[in-house]
Short mmCIF file of N, CA, C and O in Angstrom, two decimals:
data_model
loop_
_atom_site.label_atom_id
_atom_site.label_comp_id
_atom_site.label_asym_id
_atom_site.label_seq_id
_atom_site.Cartn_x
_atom_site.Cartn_y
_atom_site.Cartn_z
N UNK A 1 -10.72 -10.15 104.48
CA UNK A 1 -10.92 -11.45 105.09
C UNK A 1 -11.33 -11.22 106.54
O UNK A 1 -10.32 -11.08 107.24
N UNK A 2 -12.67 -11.13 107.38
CA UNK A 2 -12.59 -11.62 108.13
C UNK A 2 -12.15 -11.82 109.65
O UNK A 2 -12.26 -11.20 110.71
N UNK A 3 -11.40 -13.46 108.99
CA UNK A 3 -10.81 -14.06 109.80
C UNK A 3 -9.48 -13.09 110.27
O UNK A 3 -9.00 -13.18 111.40
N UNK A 4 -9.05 -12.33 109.41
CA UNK A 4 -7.93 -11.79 109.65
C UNK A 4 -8.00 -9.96 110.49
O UNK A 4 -7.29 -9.19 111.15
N UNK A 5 -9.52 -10.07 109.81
CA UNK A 5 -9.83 -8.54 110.65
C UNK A 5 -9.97 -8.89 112.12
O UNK A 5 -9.22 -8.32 112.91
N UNK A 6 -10.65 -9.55 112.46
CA UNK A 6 -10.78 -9.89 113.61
C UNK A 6 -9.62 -10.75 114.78
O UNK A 6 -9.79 -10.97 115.98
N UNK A 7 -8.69 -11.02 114.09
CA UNK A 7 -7.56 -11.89 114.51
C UNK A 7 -6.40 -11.14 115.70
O UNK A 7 -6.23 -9.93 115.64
N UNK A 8 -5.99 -11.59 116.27
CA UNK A 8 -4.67 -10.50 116.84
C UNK A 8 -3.81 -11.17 116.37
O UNK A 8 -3.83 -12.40 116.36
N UNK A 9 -2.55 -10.16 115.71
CA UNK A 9 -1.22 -10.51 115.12
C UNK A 9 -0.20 -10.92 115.72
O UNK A 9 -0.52 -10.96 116.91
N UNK A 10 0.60 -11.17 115.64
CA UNK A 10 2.08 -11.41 115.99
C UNK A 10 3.00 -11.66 115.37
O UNK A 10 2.41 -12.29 114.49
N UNK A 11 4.45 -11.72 114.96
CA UNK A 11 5.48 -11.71 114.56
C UNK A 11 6.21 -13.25 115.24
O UNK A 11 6.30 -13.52 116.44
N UNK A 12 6.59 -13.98 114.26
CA UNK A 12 6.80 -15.00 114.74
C UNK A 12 7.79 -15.79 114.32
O UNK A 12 7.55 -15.73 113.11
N UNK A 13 9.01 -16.71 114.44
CA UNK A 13 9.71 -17.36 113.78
C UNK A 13 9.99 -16.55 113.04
O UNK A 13 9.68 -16.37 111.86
N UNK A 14 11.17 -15.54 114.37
CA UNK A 14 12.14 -14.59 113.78
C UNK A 14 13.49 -14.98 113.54
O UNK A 14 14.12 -13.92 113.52
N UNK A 15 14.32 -15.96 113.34
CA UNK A 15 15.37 -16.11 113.46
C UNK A 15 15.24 -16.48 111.65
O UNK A 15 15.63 -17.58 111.25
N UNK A 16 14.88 -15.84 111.03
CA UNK A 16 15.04 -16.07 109.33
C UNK A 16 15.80 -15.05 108.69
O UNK A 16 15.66 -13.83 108.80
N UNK A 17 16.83 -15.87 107.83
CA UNK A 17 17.90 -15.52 106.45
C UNK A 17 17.75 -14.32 106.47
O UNK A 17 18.50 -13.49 106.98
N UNK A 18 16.16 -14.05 105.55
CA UNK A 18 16.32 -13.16 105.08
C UNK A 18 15.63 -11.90 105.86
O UNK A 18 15.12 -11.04 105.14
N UNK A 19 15.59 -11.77 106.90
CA UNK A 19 15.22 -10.80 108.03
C UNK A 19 14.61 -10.28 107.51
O UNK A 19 15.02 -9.20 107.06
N UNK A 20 12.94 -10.82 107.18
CA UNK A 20 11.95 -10.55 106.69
C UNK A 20 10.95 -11.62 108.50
O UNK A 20 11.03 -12.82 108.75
N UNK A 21 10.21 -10.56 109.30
CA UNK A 21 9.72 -11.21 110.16
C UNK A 21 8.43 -11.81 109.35
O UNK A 21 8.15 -11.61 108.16
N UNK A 22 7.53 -12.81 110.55
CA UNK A 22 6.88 -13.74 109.77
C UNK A 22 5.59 -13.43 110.32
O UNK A 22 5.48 -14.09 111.35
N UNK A 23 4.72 -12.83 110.15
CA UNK A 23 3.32 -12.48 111.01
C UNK A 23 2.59 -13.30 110.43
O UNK A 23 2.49 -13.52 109.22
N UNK A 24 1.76 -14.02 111.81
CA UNK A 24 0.98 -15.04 111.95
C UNK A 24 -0.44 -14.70 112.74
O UNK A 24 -0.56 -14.52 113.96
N UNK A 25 -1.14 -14.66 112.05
CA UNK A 25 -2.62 -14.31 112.69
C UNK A 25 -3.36 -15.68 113.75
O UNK A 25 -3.60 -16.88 113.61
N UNK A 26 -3.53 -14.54 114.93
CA UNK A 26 -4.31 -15.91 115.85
C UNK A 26 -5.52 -15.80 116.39
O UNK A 26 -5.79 -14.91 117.20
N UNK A 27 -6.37 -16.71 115.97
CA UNK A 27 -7.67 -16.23 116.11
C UNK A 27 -8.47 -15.88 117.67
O UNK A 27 -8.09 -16.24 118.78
N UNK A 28 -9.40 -15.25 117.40
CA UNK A 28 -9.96 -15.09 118.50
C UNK A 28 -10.21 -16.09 119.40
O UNK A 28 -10.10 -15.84 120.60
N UNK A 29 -10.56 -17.35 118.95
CA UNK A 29 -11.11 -18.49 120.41
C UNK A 29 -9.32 -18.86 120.42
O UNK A 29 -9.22 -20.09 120.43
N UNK A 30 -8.46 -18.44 120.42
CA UNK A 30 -6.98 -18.98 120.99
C UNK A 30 -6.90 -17.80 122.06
O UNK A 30 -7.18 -16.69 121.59
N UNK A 31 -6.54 -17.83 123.60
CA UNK A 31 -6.62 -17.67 124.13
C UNK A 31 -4.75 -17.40 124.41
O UNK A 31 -4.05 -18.24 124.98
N UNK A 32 -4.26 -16.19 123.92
CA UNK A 32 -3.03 -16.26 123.78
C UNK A 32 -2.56 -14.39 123.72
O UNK A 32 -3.13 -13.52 123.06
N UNK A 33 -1.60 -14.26 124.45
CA UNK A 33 -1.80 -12.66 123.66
C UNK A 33 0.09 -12.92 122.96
O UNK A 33 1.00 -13.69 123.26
N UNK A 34 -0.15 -11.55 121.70
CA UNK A 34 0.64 -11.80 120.86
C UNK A 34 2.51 -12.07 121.62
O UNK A 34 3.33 -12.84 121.11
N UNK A 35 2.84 -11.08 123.08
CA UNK A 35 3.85 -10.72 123.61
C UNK A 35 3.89 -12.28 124.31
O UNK A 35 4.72 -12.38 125.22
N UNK A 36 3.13 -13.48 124.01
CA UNK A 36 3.65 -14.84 124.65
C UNK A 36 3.81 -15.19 123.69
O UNK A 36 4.98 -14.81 123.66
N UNK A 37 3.69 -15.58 122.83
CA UNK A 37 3.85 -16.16 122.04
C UNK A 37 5.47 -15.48 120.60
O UNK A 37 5.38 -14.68 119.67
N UNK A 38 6.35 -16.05 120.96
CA UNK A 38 7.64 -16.11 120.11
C UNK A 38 8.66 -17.22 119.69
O UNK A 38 9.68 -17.34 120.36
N UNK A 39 8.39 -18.25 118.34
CA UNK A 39 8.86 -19.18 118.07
C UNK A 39 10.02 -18.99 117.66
O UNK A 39 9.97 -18.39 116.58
N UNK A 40 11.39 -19.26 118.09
CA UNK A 40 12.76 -19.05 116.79
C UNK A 40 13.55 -20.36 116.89
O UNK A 40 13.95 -20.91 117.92
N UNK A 41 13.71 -20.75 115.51
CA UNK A 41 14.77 -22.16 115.65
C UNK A 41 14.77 -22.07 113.73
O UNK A 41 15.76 -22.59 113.22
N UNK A 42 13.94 -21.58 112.94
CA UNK A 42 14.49 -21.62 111.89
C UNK A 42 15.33 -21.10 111.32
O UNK A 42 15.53 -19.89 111.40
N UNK A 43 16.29 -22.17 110.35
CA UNK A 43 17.43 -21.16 109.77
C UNK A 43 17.65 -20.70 108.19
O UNK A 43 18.60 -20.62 107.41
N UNK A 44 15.98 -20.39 108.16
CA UNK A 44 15.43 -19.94 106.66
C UNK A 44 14.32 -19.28 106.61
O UNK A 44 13.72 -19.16 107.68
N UNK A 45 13.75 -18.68 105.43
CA UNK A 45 12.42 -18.00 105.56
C UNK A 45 11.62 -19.07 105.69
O UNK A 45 11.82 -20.21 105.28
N UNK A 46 10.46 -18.55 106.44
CA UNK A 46 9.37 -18.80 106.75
C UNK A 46 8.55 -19.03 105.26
O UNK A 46 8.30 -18.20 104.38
N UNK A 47 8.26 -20.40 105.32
CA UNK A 47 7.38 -20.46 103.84
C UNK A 47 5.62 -20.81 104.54
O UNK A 47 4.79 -20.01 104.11
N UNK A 48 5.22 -21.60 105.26
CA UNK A 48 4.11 -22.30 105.61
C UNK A 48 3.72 -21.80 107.33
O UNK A 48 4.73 -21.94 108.02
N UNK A 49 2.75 -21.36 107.97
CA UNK A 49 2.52 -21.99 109.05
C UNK A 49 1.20 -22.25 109.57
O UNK A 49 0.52 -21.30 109.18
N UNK A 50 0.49 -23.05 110.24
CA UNK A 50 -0.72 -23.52 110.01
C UNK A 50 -0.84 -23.90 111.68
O UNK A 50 -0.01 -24.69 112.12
N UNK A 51 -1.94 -23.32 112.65
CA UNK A 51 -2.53 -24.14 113.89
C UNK A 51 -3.02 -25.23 113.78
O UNK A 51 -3.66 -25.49 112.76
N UNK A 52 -2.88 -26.10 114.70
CA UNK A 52 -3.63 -27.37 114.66
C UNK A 52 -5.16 -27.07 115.28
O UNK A 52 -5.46 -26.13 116.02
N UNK A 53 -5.99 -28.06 114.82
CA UNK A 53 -7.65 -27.83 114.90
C UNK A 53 -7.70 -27.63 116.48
O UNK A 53 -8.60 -26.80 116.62
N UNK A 54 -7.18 -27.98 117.81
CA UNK A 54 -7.24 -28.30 118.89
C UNK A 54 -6.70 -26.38 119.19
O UNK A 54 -7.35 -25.79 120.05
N UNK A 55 -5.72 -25.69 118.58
CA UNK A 55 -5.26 -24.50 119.25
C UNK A 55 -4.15 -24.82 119.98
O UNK A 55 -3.76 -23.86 120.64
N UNK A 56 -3.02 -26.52 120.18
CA UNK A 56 -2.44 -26.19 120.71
C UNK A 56 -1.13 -26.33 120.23
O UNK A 56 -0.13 -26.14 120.93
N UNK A 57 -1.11 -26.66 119.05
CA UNK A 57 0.25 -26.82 118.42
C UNK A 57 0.40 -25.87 117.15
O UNK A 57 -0.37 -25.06 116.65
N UNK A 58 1.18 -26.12 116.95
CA UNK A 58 1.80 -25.07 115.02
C UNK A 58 2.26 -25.83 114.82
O UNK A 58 2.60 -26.75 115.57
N UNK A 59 2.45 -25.65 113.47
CA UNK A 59 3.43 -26.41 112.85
C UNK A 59 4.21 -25.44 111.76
O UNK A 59 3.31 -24.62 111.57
N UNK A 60 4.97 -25.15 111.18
CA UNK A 60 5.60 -24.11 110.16
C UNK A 60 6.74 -25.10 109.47
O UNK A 60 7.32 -26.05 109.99
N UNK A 61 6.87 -24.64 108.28
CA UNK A 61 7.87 -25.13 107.25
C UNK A 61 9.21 -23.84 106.86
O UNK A 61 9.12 -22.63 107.03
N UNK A 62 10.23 -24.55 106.37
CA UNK A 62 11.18 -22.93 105.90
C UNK A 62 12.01 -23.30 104.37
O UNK A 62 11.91 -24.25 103.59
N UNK A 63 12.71 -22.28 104.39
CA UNK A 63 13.80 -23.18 103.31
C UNK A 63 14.64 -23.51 103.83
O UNK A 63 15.68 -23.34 103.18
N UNK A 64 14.82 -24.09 105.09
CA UNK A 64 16.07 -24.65 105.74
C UNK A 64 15.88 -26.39 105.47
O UNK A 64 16.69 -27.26 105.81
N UNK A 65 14.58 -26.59 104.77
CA UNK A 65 14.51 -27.92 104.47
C UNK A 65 13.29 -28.54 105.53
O UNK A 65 12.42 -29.28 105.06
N UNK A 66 13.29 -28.17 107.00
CA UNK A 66 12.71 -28.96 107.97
C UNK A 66 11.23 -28.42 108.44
O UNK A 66 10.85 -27.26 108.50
N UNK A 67 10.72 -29.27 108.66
CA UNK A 67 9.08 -28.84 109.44
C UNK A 67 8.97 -28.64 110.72
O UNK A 67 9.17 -29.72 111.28
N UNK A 68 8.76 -27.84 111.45
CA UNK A 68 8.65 -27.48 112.94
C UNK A 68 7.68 -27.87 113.53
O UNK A 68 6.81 -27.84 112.65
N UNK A 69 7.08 -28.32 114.69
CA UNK A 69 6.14 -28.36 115.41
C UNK A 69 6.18 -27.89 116.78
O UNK A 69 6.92 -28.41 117.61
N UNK A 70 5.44 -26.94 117.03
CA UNK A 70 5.92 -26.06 118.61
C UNK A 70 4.79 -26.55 119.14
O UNK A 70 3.93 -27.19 118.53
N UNK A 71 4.76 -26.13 120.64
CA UNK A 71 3.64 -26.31 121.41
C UNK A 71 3.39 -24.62 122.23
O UNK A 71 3.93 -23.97 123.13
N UNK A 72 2.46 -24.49 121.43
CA UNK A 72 1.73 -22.94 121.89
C UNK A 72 1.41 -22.88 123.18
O UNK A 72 0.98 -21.76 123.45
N UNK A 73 1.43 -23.57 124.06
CA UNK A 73 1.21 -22.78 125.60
C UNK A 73 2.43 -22.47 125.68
O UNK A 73 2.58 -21.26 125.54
N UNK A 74 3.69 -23.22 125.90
CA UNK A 74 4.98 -22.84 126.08
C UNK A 74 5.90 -22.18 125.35
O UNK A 74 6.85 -21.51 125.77
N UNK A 75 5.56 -22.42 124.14
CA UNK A 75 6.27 -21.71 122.84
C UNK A 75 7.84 -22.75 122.55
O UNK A 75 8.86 -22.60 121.88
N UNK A 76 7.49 -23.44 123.16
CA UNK A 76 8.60 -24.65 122.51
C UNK A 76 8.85 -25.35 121.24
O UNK A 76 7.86 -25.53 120.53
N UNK A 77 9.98 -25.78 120.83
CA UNK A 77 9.81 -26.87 120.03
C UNK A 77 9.21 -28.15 120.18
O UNK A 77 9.86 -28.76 121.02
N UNK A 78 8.25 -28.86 119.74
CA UNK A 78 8.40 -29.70 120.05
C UNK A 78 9.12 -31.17 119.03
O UNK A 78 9.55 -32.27 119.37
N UNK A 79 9.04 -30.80 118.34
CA UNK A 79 9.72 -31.83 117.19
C UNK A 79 10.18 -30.76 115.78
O UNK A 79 9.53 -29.79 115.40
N UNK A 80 11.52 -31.29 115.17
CA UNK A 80 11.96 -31.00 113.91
C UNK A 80 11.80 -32.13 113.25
O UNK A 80 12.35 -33.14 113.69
N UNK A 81 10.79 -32.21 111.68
CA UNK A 81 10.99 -33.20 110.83
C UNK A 81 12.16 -32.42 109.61
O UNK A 81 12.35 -31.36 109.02
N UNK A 82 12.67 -33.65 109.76
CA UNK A 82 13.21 -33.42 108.15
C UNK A 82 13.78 -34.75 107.32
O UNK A 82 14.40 -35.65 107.88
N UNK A 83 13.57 -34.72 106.31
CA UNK A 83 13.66 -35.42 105.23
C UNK A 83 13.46 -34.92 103.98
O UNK A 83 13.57 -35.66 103.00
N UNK A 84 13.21 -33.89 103.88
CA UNK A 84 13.18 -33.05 102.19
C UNK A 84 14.71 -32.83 102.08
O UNK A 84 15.58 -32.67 102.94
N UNK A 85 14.73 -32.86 100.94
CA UNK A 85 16.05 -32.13 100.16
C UNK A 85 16.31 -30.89 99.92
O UNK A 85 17.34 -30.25 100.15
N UNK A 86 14.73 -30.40 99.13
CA UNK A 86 14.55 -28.88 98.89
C UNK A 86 13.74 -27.91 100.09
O UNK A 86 13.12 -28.45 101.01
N UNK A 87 13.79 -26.85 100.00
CA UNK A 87 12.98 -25.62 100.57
C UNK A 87 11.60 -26.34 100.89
O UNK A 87 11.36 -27.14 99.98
N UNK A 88 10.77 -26.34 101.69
CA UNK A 88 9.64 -26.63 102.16
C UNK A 88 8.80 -25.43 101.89
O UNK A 88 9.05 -24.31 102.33
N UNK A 89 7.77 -25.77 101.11
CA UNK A 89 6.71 -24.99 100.63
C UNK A 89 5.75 -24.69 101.54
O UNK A 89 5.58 -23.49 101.73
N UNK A 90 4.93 -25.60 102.27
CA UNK A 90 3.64 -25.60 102.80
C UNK A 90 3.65 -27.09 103.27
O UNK A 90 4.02 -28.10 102.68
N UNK A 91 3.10 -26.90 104.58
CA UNK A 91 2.35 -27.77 105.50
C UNK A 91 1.13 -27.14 106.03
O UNK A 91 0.80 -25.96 105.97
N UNK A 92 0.45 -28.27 106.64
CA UNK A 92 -0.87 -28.28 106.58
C UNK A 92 -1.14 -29.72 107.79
O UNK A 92 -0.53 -30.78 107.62
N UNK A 93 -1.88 -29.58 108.67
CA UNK A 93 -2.31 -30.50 109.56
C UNK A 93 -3.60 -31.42 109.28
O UNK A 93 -4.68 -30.93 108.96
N UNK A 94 -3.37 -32.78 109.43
CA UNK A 94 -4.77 -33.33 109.38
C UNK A 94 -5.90 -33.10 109.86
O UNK A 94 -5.61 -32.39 110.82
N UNK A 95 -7.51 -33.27 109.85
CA UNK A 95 -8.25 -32.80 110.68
C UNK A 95 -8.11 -33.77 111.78
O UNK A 95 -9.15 -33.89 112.43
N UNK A 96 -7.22 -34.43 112.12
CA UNK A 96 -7.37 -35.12 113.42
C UNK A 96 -6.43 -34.78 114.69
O UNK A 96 -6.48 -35.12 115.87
N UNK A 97 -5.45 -33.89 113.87
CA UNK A 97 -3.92 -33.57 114.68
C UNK A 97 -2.94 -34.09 114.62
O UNK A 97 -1.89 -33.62 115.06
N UNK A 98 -3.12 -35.71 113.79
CA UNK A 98 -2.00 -37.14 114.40
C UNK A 98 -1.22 -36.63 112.80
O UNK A 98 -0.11 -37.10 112.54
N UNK A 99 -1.57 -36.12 112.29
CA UNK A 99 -0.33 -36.36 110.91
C UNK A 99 -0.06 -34.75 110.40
O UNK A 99 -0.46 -33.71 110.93
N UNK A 100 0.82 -34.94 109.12
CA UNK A 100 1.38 -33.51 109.07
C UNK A 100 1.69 -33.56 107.79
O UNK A 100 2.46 -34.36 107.27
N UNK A 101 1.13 -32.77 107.30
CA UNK A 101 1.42 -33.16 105.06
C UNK A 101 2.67 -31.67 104.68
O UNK A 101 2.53 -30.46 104.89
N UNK A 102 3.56 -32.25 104.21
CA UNK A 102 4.30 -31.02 103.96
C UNK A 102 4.91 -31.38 102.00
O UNK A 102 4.93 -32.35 101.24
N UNK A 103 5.28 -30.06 101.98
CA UNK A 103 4.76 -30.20 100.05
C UNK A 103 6.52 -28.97 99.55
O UNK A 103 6.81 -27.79 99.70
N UNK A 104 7.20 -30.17 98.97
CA UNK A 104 8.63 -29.51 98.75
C UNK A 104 8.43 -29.75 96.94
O UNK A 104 7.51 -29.31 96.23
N UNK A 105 9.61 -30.59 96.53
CA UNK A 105 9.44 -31.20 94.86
C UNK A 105 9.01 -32.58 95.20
O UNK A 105 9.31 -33.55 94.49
N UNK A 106 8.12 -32.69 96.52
CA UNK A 106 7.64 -34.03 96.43
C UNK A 106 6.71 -33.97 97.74
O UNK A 106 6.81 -32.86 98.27
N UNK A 107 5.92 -34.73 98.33
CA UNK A 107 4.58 -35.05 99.17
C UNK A 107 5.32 -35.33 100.01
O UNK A 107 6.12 -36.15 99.56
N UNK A 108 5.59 -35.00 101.45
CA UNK A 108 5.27 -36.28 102.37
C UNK A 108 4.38 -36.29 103.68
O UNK A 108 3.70 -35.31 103.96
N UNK A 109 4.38 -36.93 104.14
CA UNK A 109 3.11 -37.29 105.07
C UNK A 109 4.33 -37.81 106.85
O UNK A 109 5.37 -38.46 106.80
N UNK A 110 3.85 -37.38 107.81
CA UNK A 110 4.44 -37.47 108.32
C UNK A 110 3.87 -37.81 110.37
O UNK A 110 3.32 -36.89 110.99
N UNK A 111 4.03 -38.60 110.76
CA UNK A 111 3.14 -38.41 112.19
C UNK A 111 4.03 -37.64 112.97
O UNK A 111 5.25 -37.52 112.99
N UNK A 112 2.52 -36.85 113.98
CA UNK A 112 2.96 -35.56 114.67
C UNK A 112 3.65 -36.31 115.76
O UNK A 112 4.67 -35.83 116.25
N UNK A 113 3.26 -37.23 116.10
CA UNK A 113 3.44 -37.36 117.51
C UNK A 113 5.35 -37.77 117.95
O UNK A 113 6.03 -37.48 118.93
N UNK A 114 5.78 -38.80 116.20
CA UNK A 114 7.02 -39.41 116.61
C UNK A 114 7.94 -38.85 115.41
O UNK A 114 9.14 -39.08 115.57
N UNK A 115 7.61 -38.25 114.37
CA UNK A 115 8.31 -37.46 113.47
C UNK A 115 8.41 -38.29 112.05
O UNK A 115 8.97 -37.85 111.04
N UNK A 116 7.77 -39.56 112.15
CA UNK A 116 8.28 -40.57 111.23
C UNK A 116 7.60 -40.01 110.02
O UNK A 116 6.59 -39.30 110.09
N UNK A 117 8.16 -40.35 108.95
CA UNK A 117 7.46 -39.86 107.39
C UNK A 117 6.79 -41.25 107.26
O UNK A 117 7.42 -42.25 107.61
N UNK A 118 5.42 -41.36 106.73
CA UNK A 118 4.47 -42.48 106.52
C UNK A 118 4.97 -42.89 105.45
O UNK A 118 4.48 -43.86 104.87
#
């Protein structure tokens, strides 16, 4: 792939169960080197994590149930969704930035900005 040859790595959203670290490829036009960038607040493996189209947010899912959204200049949290029951599979960002699709034993849809499930 690529996208991934050309990428610089990092290790990321280390605070997981099963102390298995989580490497996350960041592409070349992100303007980031790997030693800034370190997310930890989950308290499960790492299942999903996906940049937003803009470069300045993430978003990642775990089996702790909840969806993360950090803000990549600072490496903060910026919002925890949760409302699943089960393990969170995969999220995925809209092409606009404003919403956040995450996929457990059920859909939900969710805005970035205030955490609410649509």
């Amino acid at each position: 792939n690529s996208v991934l040859k050309n990428s610089k790595f990092i290790s990321a959203l280390q605070n997981n169960l099963a102390g298995v670290p989580c490497t996350v490829a960041i592409p070349d036009t992100i303007n980031i080197s790997p030693e800034d960038l370190r997310l930890i607040g989950h308290e499960g493996c790492i299942n999903g994590v996906q940049w937003s189209s803009d470069g300045k947010r993430i978003v990642s899912c775990s089996d702790d149930k909840t969806i993360r959204i950090w803000d990549v200049s600072t490496g903060t949290l910026v919002l925890t969704l949760e409302g699943h029951i089960y393990k969170v599979y995969n999220v995925g960002w809209s092409p606009d930035g404003k919403h956040v699709a995450s996929c457990s034993y059920g859909i939900n849809i969710w805005d970035s900005s205030t955490g609410a499930i649509l």
